[in-house]
Short mmCIF file of C-alpha atoms and ligand atoms in Angstrom, two decimals:
data_model
loop_
_atom_site.label_atom_id
_atom_site.label_comp_id
_atom_site.label_asym_id
_atom_site.label_seq_id
_atom_site.Cartn_x
_atom_site.Cartn_y
_atom_site.Cartn_z
CA ALA A 1 -9.22 -31.97 -30.76
CA ALA A 2 -12.00 -29.72 -29.97
CA ALA A 3 -10.92 -27.06 -27.22
CA ASN A 4 -9.23 -24.18 -28.36
CA ILE A 5 -7.78 -23.24 -24.20
CA GLY A 6 -7.22 -25.30 -21.65
CA VAL A 7 -7.05 -24.50 -17.92
CA VAL A 8 -4.96 -26.97 -14.87
CA GLY A 9 -5.74 -26.24 -11.36
CA LEU A 10 -9.55 -25.73 -10.60
CA ALA A 11 -9.08 -23.91 -6.92
CA VAL A 12 -11.15 -20.73 -7.02
CA MET A 13 -8.80 -18.53 -9.58
CA GLY A 14 -8.91 -21.73 -12.38
CA SER A 15 -12.44 -22.17 -12.31
CA ASN A 16 -13.32 -18.94 -12.31
CA LEU A 17 -10.58 -18.27 -15.32
CA ALA A 18 -12.01 -20.89 -17.04
CA ARG A 19 -15.33 -19.96 -16.62
CA ASN A 20 -14.23 -16.39 -17.78
CA LEU A 21 -12.98 -18.17 -20.79
CA ALA A 22 -15.86 -20.35 -21.50
CA SER A 23 -18.12 -17.88 -21.59
CA ARG A 24 -16.15 -15.64 -24.28
CA GLU A 25 -17.58 -16.35 -28.26
CA GLY A 26 -15.34 -19.37 -29.94
CA ASN A 27 -13.75 -20.28 -27.20
CA THR A 28 -14.11 -24.12 -25.89
CA VAL A 29 -11.71 -24.84 -22.46
CA ALA A 30 -10.42 -28.54 -21.66
CA VAL A 31 -9.85 -28.28 -17.77
CA PHE A 32 -7.62 -30.43 -15.77
CA ASN A 33 -7.20 -30.96 -12.25
CA ARG A 34 -4.78 -33.18 -9.70
CA SER A 35 -7.79 -34.60 -8.10
CA PRO A 36 -10.57 -35.43 -10.37
CA GLU A 37 -13.71 -34.47 -7.88
CA ARG A 38 -12.69 -30.68 -8.86
CA THR A 39 -12.83 -31.02 -12.28
CA ARG A 40 -16.28 -32.86 -12.44
CA ALA A 41 -18.13 -30.56 -9.31
CA LEU A 42 -17.00 -27.47 -11.81
CA LEU A 43 -18.61 -29.45 -15.01
CA SER A 44 -22.15 -30.23 -12.86
CA GLU A 45 -22.08 -26.51 -11.11
CA HIS A 46 -21.86 -25.00 -15.03
CA PRO A 47 -23.26 -27.59 -17.34
CA GLU A 48 -23.53 -24.26 -19.66
CA ALA A 49 -20.46 -23.55 -19.99
CA GLU A 50 -18.15 -24.86 -23.05
CA PHE A 51 -15.73 -27.33 -21.18
CA VAL A 52 -14.46 -30.29 -22.01
CA GLY A 53 -13.32 -32.59 -18.36
CA THR A 54 -10.40 -34.31 -18.44
CA GLU A 55 -9.01 -36.73 -16.02
CA THR A 56 -5.08 -37.54 -17.22
CA VAL A 57 -2.87 -35.08 -18.50
CA GLN A 58 -2.68 -37.10 -21.42
CA ALA A 59 -6.65 -36.91 -21.87
CA PHE A 60 -5.90 -33.30 -21.34
CA ALA A 61 -3.28 -32.72 -24.06
CA ASP A 62 -5.37 -34.47 -26.73
CA ALA A 63 -8.38 -32.57 -26.30
CA LEU A 64 -6.49 -29.10 -27.19
CA GLN A 65 -5.92 -27.94 -30.74
CA ARG A 66 -2.41 -26.96 -31.95
CA PRO A 67 -0.69 -25.12 -30.73
CA ARG A 68 -1.75 -25.97 -27.65
CA THR A 69 -2.54 -23.29 -25.18
CA ALA A 70 -2.67 -24.08 -21.49
CA ILE A 71 -2.81 -21.97 -18.60
CA ILE A 72 -1.98 -23.56 -15.28
CA MET A 73 -3.83 -21.32 -11.81
CA VAL A 74 -2.78 -23.70 -8.96
CA GLN A 75 -0.32 -23.21 -6.21
CA ALA A 76 2.97 -21.57 -6.50
CA GLY A 77 6.36 -23.08 -6.18
CA ALA A 78 6.39 -26.68 -6.33
CA ALA A 79 2.90 -27.76 -7.43
CA THR A 80 3.63 -25.21 -10.61
CA ASP A 81 6.88 -26.60 -11.10
CA ALA A 82 5.04 -30.53 -10.61
CA VAL A 83 2.67 -29.38 -12.96
CA ILE A 84 5.29 -28.15 -15.73
CA ASP A 85 6.89 -30.99 -15.89
CA GLN A 86 3.43 -33.44 -16.83
CA LEU A 87 2.60 -30.57 -19.49
CA THR A 88 6.28 -30.86 -20.98
CA GLU A 89 6.15 -34.41 -20.98
CA VAL A 90 2.62 -34.37 -23.25
CA PHE A 91 2.80 -31.05 -25.17
CA GLU A 92 4.60 -30.67 -28.48
CA PRO A 93 7.23 -27.71 -29.49
CA GLY A 94 5.65 -24.43 -30.52
CA ASP A 95 2.70 -24.98 -27.72
CA ILE A 96 2.42 -22.19 -25.27
CA ILE A 97 2.17 -22.90 -21.59
CA VAL A 98 1.58 -19.93 -18.92
CA ASP A 99 1.86 -20.02 -15.55
CA GLY A 100 -0.67 -17.68 -14.08
CA GLY A 101 0.00 -17.75 -10.49
CA ASN A 102 1.79 -15.64 -8.57
CA ALA A 103 5.00 -17.18 -8.89
CA LEU A 104 8.34 -15.08 -8.14
CA PHE A 105 9.54 -13.35 -11.00
CA THR A 106 13.18 -15.66 -10.84
CA ASP A 107 11.43 -19.23 -11.21
CA THR A 108 9.45 -17.78 -14.54
CA ILE A 109 12.95 -17.41 -15.64
CA ARG A 110 14.52 -20.46 -14.68
CA ARG A 111 11.36 -22.01 -15.99
CA GLU A 112 10.85 -20.21 -19.12
CA ALA A 113 15.06 -21.04 -20.07
CA ALA A 114 14.38 -24.68 -19.11
CA VAL A 115 10.66 -24.98 -21.06
CA ARG A 116 11.93 -23.17 -23.80
CA GLU A 117 14.86 -26.19 -24.34
CA THR A 118 12.09 -28.52 -25.11
CA GLY A 119 10.94 -25.88 -28.08
CA ILE A 120 7.28 -25.10 -26.19
CA HIS A 121 7.00 -21.58 -25.06
CA PHE A 122 6.72 -20.50 -20.98
CA VAL A 123 4.67 -17.73 -20.69
CA GLY A 124 4.85 -16.48 -16.73
CA ALA A 125 1.78 -14.26 -16.62
CA GLY A 126 0.75 -12.58 -13.26
CA ILE A 127 -2.93 -11.62 -13.02
CA SER A 128 -4.83 -9.32 -10.71
CA GLY A 129 -8.05 -8.91 -9.76
CA GLY A 130 -8.93 -11.85 -7.29
CA GLU A 131 -11.34 -14.11 -7.64
CA GLU A 132 -13.79 -11.69 -8.76
CA GLY A 133 -11.33 -10.31 -11.59
CA ALA A 134 -10.91 -13.96 -12.65
CA LEU A 135 -14.23 -14.62 -13.21
CA ASN A 136 -15.38 -11.14 -14.57
CA GLY A 137 -12.29 -9.75 -16.40
CA PRO A 138 -8.81 -9.29 -14.74
CA SER A 139 -5.81 -7.47 -15.77
CA ILE A 140 -3.31 -9.39 -17.14
CA MET A 141 0.44 -9.10 -17.19
CA PRO A 142 2.01 -11.92 -19.38
CA GLY A 143 5.96 -12.11 -19.47
CA GLY A 144 7.08 -14.77 -22.42
CA SER A 145 8.17 -14.84 -26.32
CA ALA A 146 6.83 -12.24 -28.59
CA GLU A 147 5.46 -14.77 -31.01
CA SER A 148 3.40 -16.85 -28.03
CA TYR A 149 1.95 -13.55 -27.24
CA GLU A 150 0.28 -13.32 -31.23
CA THR A 151 -1.63 -16.89 -30.26
CA LEU A 152 -2.05 -16.12 -26.86
CA GLY A 153 -2.42 -12.24 -27.21
CA PRO A 154 -6.20 -11.88 -28.36
CA ILE A 155 -7.14 -14.87 -26.19
CA LEU A 156 -6.15 -12.96 -22.73
CA ALA A 157 -7.66 -9.76 -24.56
CA SER A 158 -10.81 -11.27 -24.39
CA ILE A 159 -10.95 -12.50 -20.72
CA ALA A 160 -9.41 -9.32 -19.78
CA ALA A 161 -10.68 -6.30 -18.04
CA ARG A 162 -11.13 -3.17 -20.44
CA ALA A 163 -10.90 -0.06 -19.80
CA ASP A 164 -13.70 2.57 -20.43
CA ASP A 165 -11.87 3.49 -23.58
CA GLY A 166 -12.81 -0.23 -24.52
CA GLU A 167 -9.22 -1.10 -24.36
CA PRO A 168 -8.50 -4.69 -22.88
CA CYS A 169 -6.10 -4.43 -19.45
CA VAL A 170 -3.31 -6.80 -21.34
CA THR A 171 -0.05 -6.11 -22.73
CA HIS A 172 2.72 -7.56 -23.64
CA ILE A 173 5.12 -7.10 -20.78
CA GLY A 174 8.46 -8.31 -21.77
CA THR A 175 10.10 -11.85 -22.35
CA ASP A 176 10.58 -14.18 -19.38
CA GLY A 177 10.08 -12.91 -16.23
CA ALA A 178 9.08 -9.65 -16.78
CA GLY A 179 4.88 -10.14 -16.65
CA HIS A 180 5.42 -11.49 -12.53
CA PHE A 181 7.87 -9.04 -12.41
CA VAL A 182 5.63 -6.17 -12.53
CA LYS A 183 2.76 -8.03 -10.90
CA MET A 184 5.36 -8.07 -8.13
CA VAL A 185 5.67 -4.50 -8.16
CA HIS A 186 1.53 -3.72 -8.51
CA ASN A 187 1.36 -6.08 -5.37
CA GLY A 188 3.98 -3.54 -4.12
CA ILE A 189 2.39 -0.54 -5.00
CA GLU A 190 -0.98 -2.11 -3.44
CA TYR A 191 0.67 -2.15 -0.30
CA ALA A 192 1.45 1.29 -0.15
CA ASP A 193 -2.09 2.38 -1.38
CA MET A 194 -3.83 0.01 1.26
CA GLN A 195 -1.51 1.80 4.04
CA LEU A 196 -2.03 5.45 3.02
CA ILE A 197 -5.48 4.86 2.85
CA ALA A 198 -5.55 3.42 6.48
CA GLU A 199 -3.42 5.91 8.40
CA SER A 200 -5.70 8.48 6.56
CA TYR A 201 -8.28 6.45 8.42
CA ASP A 202 -6.34 6.88 11.88
CA LEU A 203 -5.76 10.72 11.61
CA LEU A 204 -9.23 11.11 10.52
CA ARG A 205 -10.27 9.43 13.76
CA HIS A 206 -8.06 10.01 15.95
CA VAL A 207 -7.32 13.38 15.77
CA GLY A 208 -10.01 14.56 13.69
CA GLY A 209 -12.56 12.58 15.97
CA TYR A 210 -14.46 11.33 13.46
CA GLU A 211 -16.37 7.85 13.72
CA PRO A 212 -15.88 5.15 11.05
CA ALA A 213 -19.23 5.60 9.30
CA GLN A 214 -18.55 9.73 9.36
CA ILE A 215 -14.93 8.51 7.56
CA ALA A 216 -16.80 5.84 5.28
CA ASP A 217 -19.11 9.15 3.86
CA ILE A 218 -15.53 11.09 3.51
CA PHE A 219 -13.82 8.21 1.31
CA THR A 220 -17.18 8.17 -0.56
CA GLU A 221 -16.99 11.93 -1.37
CA TRP A 222 -12.96 11.42 -2.31
CA ASP A 223 -14.08 8.73 -4.08
CA SER A 224 -15.34 11.45 -7.00
CA GLY A 225 -12.07 13.23 -7.06
CA GLU A 226 -8.70 12.54 -7.79
CA LEU A 227 -8.62 9.86 -5.56
CA GLU A 228 -11.04 7.76 -7.13
CA SER A 229 -10.56 4.02 -6.79
CA TYR A 230 -11.49 0.65 -6.00
CA LEU A 231 -9.50 0.50 -2.61
CA ILE A 232 -11.11 4.05 -1.51
CA GLN A 233 -14.70 2.08 -2.10
CA ILE A 234 -13.87 -0.69 -0.85
CA THR A 235 -12.49 0.98 2.79
CA ALA A 236 -15.93 3.15 2.43
CA GLU A 237 -17.59 -0.40 2.80
CA VAL A 238 -15.34 -1.63 5.38
CA LEU A 239 -15.86 1.47 7.63
CA ARG A 240 -19.31 1.48 6.97
CA GLN A 241 -19.64 -2.48 8.54
CA VAL A 242 -21.75 -2.58 11.68
CA ASP A 243 -20.35 -6.08 13.64
CA ALA A 244 -23.97 -8.13 13.86
CA GLU A 245 -22.66 -9.78 17.24
CA THR A 246 -21.29 -6.40 19.28
CA GLY A 247 -23.02 -3.73 17.20
CA LYS A 248 -19.89 -2.29 17.02
CA PRO A 249 -18.25 -1.03 13.68
CA LEU A 250 -16.29 -4.39 12.10
CA VAL A 251 -13.28 -2.40 12.53
CA ASP A 252 -13.26 -2.07 15.99
CA VAL A 253 -13.49 -5.67 16.34
CA ILE A 254 -11.45 -6.67 13.99
CA LEU A 255 -7.70 -8.17 15.10
CA ASP A 256 -5.08 -5.22 14.18
CA ALA A 257 -2.53 -7.35 12.97
CA ALA A 258 -2.37 -6.96 9.33
CA GLY A 259 -1.20 -10.30 7.41
CA MET A 260 0.62 -10.62 4.27
CA LYS A 261 1.95 -13.46 1.52
CA GLY A 262 5.02 -12.18 0.45
CA THR A 263 4.74 -10.28 -2.61
CA GLY A 264 5.23 -6.92 -0.83
CA THR A 265 8.56 -8.37 0.59
CA TRP A 266 9.51 -9.20 -2.48
CA THR A 267 8.86 -6.08 -4.11
CA VAL A 268 11.11 -4.56 -1.49
CA GLN A 269 14.16 -7.24 -1.65
CA GLN A 270 14.23 -6.62 -5.23
CA ALA A 271 14.11 -2.84 -4.79
CA LEU A 272 16.94 -2.28 -2.47
CA ALA A 273 19.03 -5.18 -4.44
CA LEU A 274 18.48 -2.97 -7.55
CA GLY A 275 19.24 0.27 -5.50
CA VAL A 276 16.14 1.88 -5.62
CA PRO A 277 14.45 3.98 -2.96
CA ALA A 278 10.73 2.53 -2.77
CA THR A 279 10.32 3.83 0.25
CA GLY A 280 6.68 3.86 1.14
CA ILE A 281 6.08 -0.01 -0.38
CA ALA A 282 9.02 -0.60 2.98
CA GLU A 283 6.75 1.25 5.34
CA ALA A 284 3.97 -0.19 4.00
CA VAL A 285 5.80 -3.59 4.56
CA PHE A 286 7.30 -2.73 7.74
CA ALA A 287 4.09 -1.28 9.29
CA ARG A 288 2.63 -4.48 9.13
CA GLY A 289 5.34 -6.28 10.46
CA VAL A 290 4.79 -3.73 13.34
CA SER A 291 1.32 -4.54 13.67
CA GLY A 292 1.65 -8.21 13.99
CA ARG A 293 4.16 -8.48 16.67
CA ALA A 294 1.75 -8.52 19.19
CA ASP A 295 4.31 -9.52 22.64
CA GLN A 296 6.57 -6.70 21.61
CA ARG A 297 3.57 -4.22 21.14
CA ALA A 298 2.31 -4.95 24.38
CA ALA A 299 5.93 -5.10 26.37
CA VAL A 300 6.55 -1.56 25.04
CA ARG A 301 2.91 -0.20 25.32
CA ALA A 302 3.36 -1.35 29.06
CA THR A 303 5.78 1.13 29.30
CA ILE A 304 4.27 4.55 27.88
CA ASP A 305 1.90 6.08 31.03
CA ALA A 306 0.49 8.76 28.51
CA ARG A 307 -0.25 9.80 25.45
CA PRO A 308 0.07 12.63 23.92
CA GLN A 309 -3.05 14.94 22.88
CA PRO A 310 -4.53 14.96 19.47
CA ALA A 311 -3.31 18.48 18.32
CA ASP A 312 -5.85 20.70 17.77
CA VAL A 313 -6.88 21.05 14.28
CA GLY A 314 -8.51 23.67 11.92
CA ASP A 315 -11.90 23.10 9.31
CA THR A 316 -9.20 22.34 6.61
CA PHE A 317 -7.83 18.98 8.05
CA VAL A 318 -10.12 16.52 6.69
CA ASP A 319 -8.79 18.31 3.09
CA ASP A 320 -5.40 18.14 4.06
CA VAL A 321 -5.54 14.38 4.89
CA ARG A 322 -6.98 14.39 1.44
CA ARG A 323 -4.04 16.10 -0.01
CA ALA A 324 -1.64 14.21 2.02
CA LEU A 325 -3.02 10.85 0.91
CA TYR A 326 -2.66 11.82 -2.79
CA SER A 327 0.57 13.65 -2.69
CA SER A 328 2.04 10.43 -0.72
CA LYS A 329 0.71 7.93 -3.24
CA VAL A 330 2.12 9.85 -6.13
CA ILE A 331 5.15 9.64 -4.51
CA ALA A 332 4.19 5.53 -3.61
CA TYR A 333 3.80 5.15 -7.48
CA ALA A 334 6.48 6.76 -8.23
CA GLN A 335 8.70 4.69 -6.57
CA GLY A 336 6.83 1.63 -7.75
CA PHE A 337 7.68 2.68 -11.91
CA ASP A 338 11.20 3.38 -10.48
CA THR A 339 11.55 -0.03 -9.57
CA ILE A 340 9.75 -1.33 -12.66
CA LEU A 341 12.32 0.62 -14.75
CA ALA A 342 14.83 -0.69 -12.65
CA GLY A 343 14.35 -3.98 -13.25
CA GLY A 344 13.68 -3.92 -16.88
CA ALA A 345 17.27 -2.31 -17.24
CA GLU A 346 18.75 -5.17 -14.59
CA TYR A 347 16.88 -8.31 -16.33
CA GLY A 348 16.98 -6.93 -20.14
CA TRP A 349 13.10 -6.14 -20.65
CA ALA A 350 12.01 -3.03 -22.49
CA LEU A 351 8.98 -2.29 -20.35
CA ASP A 352 6.62 0.52 -21.50
CA PRO A 353 5.35 2.26 -18.28
CA GLY A 354 3.04 4.31 -19.96
CA ALA A 355 1.14 0.52 -21.88
CA ILE A 356 1.47 -0.86 -17.55
CA ALA A 357 -0.08 2.07 -16.13
CA LYS A 358 -3.21 1.51 -18.79
CA ILE A 359 -3.35 -2.29 -18.33
CA TRP A 360 -4.25 -1.52 -14.44
CA ARG A 361 -6.85 0.95 -14.93
CA GLU A 362 -9.40 -2.02 -14.63
CA GLY A 363 -9.40 -5.29 -12.91
CA CYS A 364 -6.89 -5.21 -10.88
CA ILE A 365 -6.89 -4.23 -7.18
CA ILE A 366 -4.98 -0.76 -7.83
CA ARG A 367 -7.33 0.13 -10.53
CA ALA A 368 -7.92 4.09 -9.96
CA ARG A 369 -8.23 7.43 -12.25
CA PHE A 370 -4.99 7.76 -11.28
CA LEU A 371 -3.83 5.88 -13.14
CA ASN A 372 -4.60 7.07 -16.84
CA THR A 373 -2.95 10.38 -15.49
CA ILE A 374 0.70 8.32 -15.24
CA ALA A 375 -0.38 7.00 -18.74
CA GLU A 376 -0.63 10.98 -19.81
CA ALA A 377 2.71 11.32 -18.08
CA TYR A 378 4.63 8.71 -20.05
CA SER A 379 3.25 9.25 -23.25
CA ARG A 380 4.50 13.03 -22.59
CA ASN A 381 7.49 11.59 -22.04
CA ARG A 382 8.78 7.94 -21.85
CA ARG A 383 11.99 8.66 -20.40
CA LEU A 384 10.80 10.26 -17.76
CA GLU A 385 13.35 10.42 -14.70
CA SER A 386 10.84 10.23 -12.04
CA LEU A 387 6.72 10.49 -12.53
CA ILE A 388 7.08 13.94 -10.08
CA ALA A 389 9.25 15.16 -12.37
CA ASP A 390 6.44 14.86 -14.87
CA GLU A 391 5.00 18.92 -15.34
CA PHE A 392 1.53 17.53 -14.19
CA PHE A 393 2.75 15.58 -11.25
CA ALA A 394 5.08 18.28 -9.62
CA SER A 395 2.24 20.91 -9.76
CA ALA A 396 0.42 18.73 -8.27
CA VAL A 397 2.42 17.46 -5.37
CA ALA A 398 3.51 21.19 -4.99
CA ASP A 399 0.07 22.23 -4.52
CA GLY A 400 -0.96 19.45 -1.97
CA ALA A 401 2.58 19.81 -0.22
CA PRO A 402 1.91 22.32 2.50
CA ALA A 403 -1.47 20.21 3.38
CA TRP A 404 1.02 17.25 3.56
CA ARG A 405 3.46 18.72 5.92
CA ARG A 406 0.63 20.00 8.14
CA VAL A 407 -0.63 16.25 8.56
CA VAL A 408 2.79 15.06 9.42
CA SER A 409 3.26 17.69 11.49
CA VAL A 410 -0.32 17.03 13.65
CA ALA A 411 0.53 13.28 13.60
CA ALA A 412 3.54 13.56 15.20
CA LEU A 413 2.27 15.57 17.70
CA SER A 414 -0.44 13.58 18.30
CA GLY A 415 1.32 10.54 18.46
CA VAL A 416 -0.60 8.74 15.95
CA PRO A 417 1.56 6.39 13.91
CA ALA A 418 2.16 7.78 10.10
CA PRO A 419 4.85 5.92 8.84
CA ALA A 420 4.12 5.75 5.06
CA PHE A 421 2.88 9.70 4.68
CA SER A 422 5.98 10.84 6.75
CA SER A 423 8.15 9.06 4.44
CA SER A 424 6.99 9.64 1.41
CA LEU A 425 7.44 13.36 2.40
CA SER A 426 10.79 12.98 3.67
CA TYR A 427 11.65 11.67 0.49
CA TYR A 428 9.92 14.20 -1.39
CA ASP A 429 12.28 16.72 0.32
CA SER A 430 14.98 14.73 0.09
CA ILE A 431 14.79 13.69 -4.00
CA GLY A 432 14.22 17.44 -3.99
CA ALA A 433 16.69 19.14 -1.99
CA GLU A 434 19.25 21.34 -3.51
CA ARG A 435 22.12 19.79 -1.24
CA LEU A 436 22.21 16.96 1.28
CA PRO A 437 23.56 15.75 3.72
CA ALA A 438 25.03 13.11 2.08
CA ALA A 439 28.26 15.21 1.78
CA LEU A 440 28.89 14.68 5.63
CA VAL A 441 28.16 11.23 5.58
CA GLN A 442 31.15 10.82 2.49
CA GLY A 443 33.27 13.11 4.65
CA GLN A 444 32.38 10.19 7.64
CA ARG A 445 33.32 7.64 5.41
CA ASP A 446 36.55 8.95 4.44
CA PHE A 447 37.81 9.67 7.75
CA PHE A 448 36.97 5.89 9.38
CA GLY A 449 37.71 3.78 6.04
CA ALA A 450 39.49 6.45 3.34
CA HIS A 451 36.79 5.52 1.61
CA THR A 452 37.00 8.92 -0.50
CA TYR A 453 34.60 11.55 -2.34
CA ARG A 454 34.36 12.87 -4.91
CA ARG A 455 34.54 17.53 -4.75
CA ASN A 456 31.87 19.77 -6.31
CA ASP A 457 33.54 21.84 -7.58
CA ARG A 458 36.70 20.09 -9.61
CA ASP A 459 37.09 16.56 -10.82
CA GLY A 460 38.97 13.48 -9.00
CA ILE A 461 38.51 11.08 -6.00
CA PHE A 462 39.65 12.82 -2.80
CA HIS A 463 41.18 11.93 0.53
CA THR A 464 41.83 13.66 3.16
CA LEU A 465 45.16 12.27 5.65
CA TRP A 466 42.93 12.91 8.95
CA SER A 467 45.04 11.06 11.20
CA GLY A 468 48.25 12.31 9.49
CA ASP A 469 48.75 16.61 8.92
CA ARG A 470 44.63 16.95 7.46
CA SER A 471 46.25 17.76 4.01
CA GLU A 472 44.34 16.26 1.27
CA VAL A 473 45.54 14.56 -1.67
CA ARG A 474 43.97 13.10 -5.20
CA THR A 475 43.80 9.19 -5.00
CA ASP A 476 43.10 8.72 -8.65
CA ALA A 477 46.05 10.94 -10.54
P1 NBP B 501 -4.48 -22.79 -4.47
O1 NBP B 501 -3.28 -21.47 -4.32
O2 NBP B 501 -5.17 -22.78 -3.20
O3 NBP B 501 -4.02 -23.84 -5.38
C1 NBP B 501 -5.01 -25.17 -5.43
C2 NBP B 501 -4.58 -25.40 -6.73
O4 NBP B 501 -3.05 -25.69 -6.72
C3 NBP B 501 -5.86 -26.64 -6.95
O5 NBP B 501 -6.24 -27.04 -7.83
C4 NBP B 501 -4.95 -28.01 -5.97
O6 NBP B 501 -5.31 -28.85 -6.91
C5 NBP B 501 -3.28 -27.46 -6.77
N1 NBP B 501 -2.59 -28.27 -6.87
C6 NBP B 501 -1.54 -28.18 -5.26
BR1 NBP B 501 -2.17 -27.34 -4.14
N2 NBP B 501 -0.41 -29.10 -5.40
C7 NBP B 501 -0.34 -29.55 -6.82
C8 NBP B 501 0.60 -30.88 -7.32
N3 NBP B 501 1.31 -31.02 -6.67
N4 NBP B 501 0.36 -30.87 -8.53
C9 NBP B 501 -0.54 -30.33 -9.65
N5 NBP B 501 -1.64 -29.29 -8.97
C10 NBP B 501 -1.36 -29.35 -7.27
O7 NBP B 501 -5.38 -21.88 -5.66
P2 NBP B 501 -6.00 -20.51 -5.93
O8 NBP B 501 -6.13 -19.43 -4.83
O9 NBP B 501 -7.12 -20.73 -7.30
O10 NBP B 501 -4.75 -19.72 -6.55
C11 NBP B 501 -4.14 -20.12 -8.30
C12 NBP B 501 -3.23 -19.90 -8.04
O11 NBP B 501 -3.60 -17.77 -8.43
C13 NBP B 501 -1.97 -19.17 -7.23
O12 NBP B 501 -0.20 -19.74 -7.66
C14 NBP B 501 -1.99 -17.90 -6.59
O13 NBP B 501 -1.31 -17.55 -5.81
C15 NBP B 501 -2.88 -16.93 -7.44
N6 NBP B 501 -3.41 -15.51 -6.91
C16 NBP B 501 -4.49 -16.22 -6.49
C17 NBP B 501 -5.33 -14.90 -6.04
C18 NBP B 501 -6.78 -15.01 -5.26
O14 NBP B 501 -7.01 -14.07 -5.13
N7 NBP B 501 -6.80 -16.15 -4.49
C19 NBP B 501 -5.23 -13.71 -6.89
C20 NBP B 501 -4.17 -13.73 -7.91
C21 NBP B 501 -3.42 -15.14 -8.27
P3 NBP B 501 -6.07 -30.04 -6.05
O15 NBP B 501 -7.21 -29.30 -6.60
O16 NBP B 501 -5.63 -31.64 -6.43
O17 NBP B 501 -5.32 -30.15 -4.53
#
């Protein structure tokens, strides 16, 4: 046995991850793919790499030193189950199977329990950063036993992205599905972040009157401040791109229907199930949904005669949008971390929000300067009730609020949709309100369904006899 690590599944992600592993000092990588053509192609295209090519699962197992460690990078779902079944046939107790695909975390919980029966360790590792990240350093979110992480941790640390302070972007997230859960919420936050940037563009364009290339310059400038992030950088690149065929900005010829593969929807489903108001992420998923409903959009558009004129805005508009973007982004991350911590409580994972923020600083799609600030907030107080209860973020959002309110008003007056901006502002106003109209909702519920209510001036559970003499009775006495 010559290899210290193996990769199963050699499509774009697996072959890049295998190349990344092989490029690290001391690693020899056993590689296996269902169709042997892919394995042969990888070996012939990269003769320099320390690979051991194998064409059967048994040969793959034989090529690995013990405890065997193999990373699966195949299509999520049935393909992953098929490969796990094959590996558990030939692996032995103490060996480690890592699923690096985009599995639903509940599948990971189920698989971990089943594989554990055999004495083999199963690790569900969320890997972010796309194909470029897989090759040059992704952010890795592994969930599994602490024991398996002793072997696996150093290998993952060797291929992970590195933050500016040199720390690798990987940490043991928790047991079984914890890694895939956190990766799922990462993707949900990514949806929100992208939607907020898209709304900023739309407002700068249709209210501010800027052209895509000018907006690209605005984003590039923002990238030198607190908004510095990969998503802001790629947005500027996309906006600068000119279509070769028509000479128009590329953004003007791309069909305005956003696709999705499901992780945003999963995040919102989980947030709903856990009772977490992840409104920014939900709006982002719904916004993609609206964009894709071509027939409905056409039918409704046909009924609208005149759209509002863009509202008059002053010189501060660009800066107002920047502040609205930052404040809304803080809300999206606050809600994302709320979802993560609620998931931890529900599924029994002791999650460390500061450590999670740190491993997102590089390698993944939401990498940003901002994540340092989040990590600092959680290091000041690990048990923060909300990210926006942290002193730094509380004052950052409060400082940005006047601009944020102007932008949301201008969007509404101009008829430019800004669902994520406006719902995150509503969330901020709700979560920080002295009193909410939920009191009235409780009254309504008691009226039609005798659902009872509590009072804010004394203990007990009460009901008003709405269809009787309307006196109040205490129901718990
Ligand atoms: P794909 O998701 O396109 O899957 C292709 C691979 O799955 C091939 O190796 C294929 O083998 C194998 N496979 C299939 Br399909 N069915 C199989 C089966 N029944 N038994 C064994 N192998 C089977 O590859 P990818 O885009 O490289 O992504 C790999 C994983 O990484 C996925 O879970 C994906 O969600 C995740 N991911 C992707 C990205 C990204 O940016 N693309 C980012 C992060 C995570 P074959 O060659 O024999 O058909």
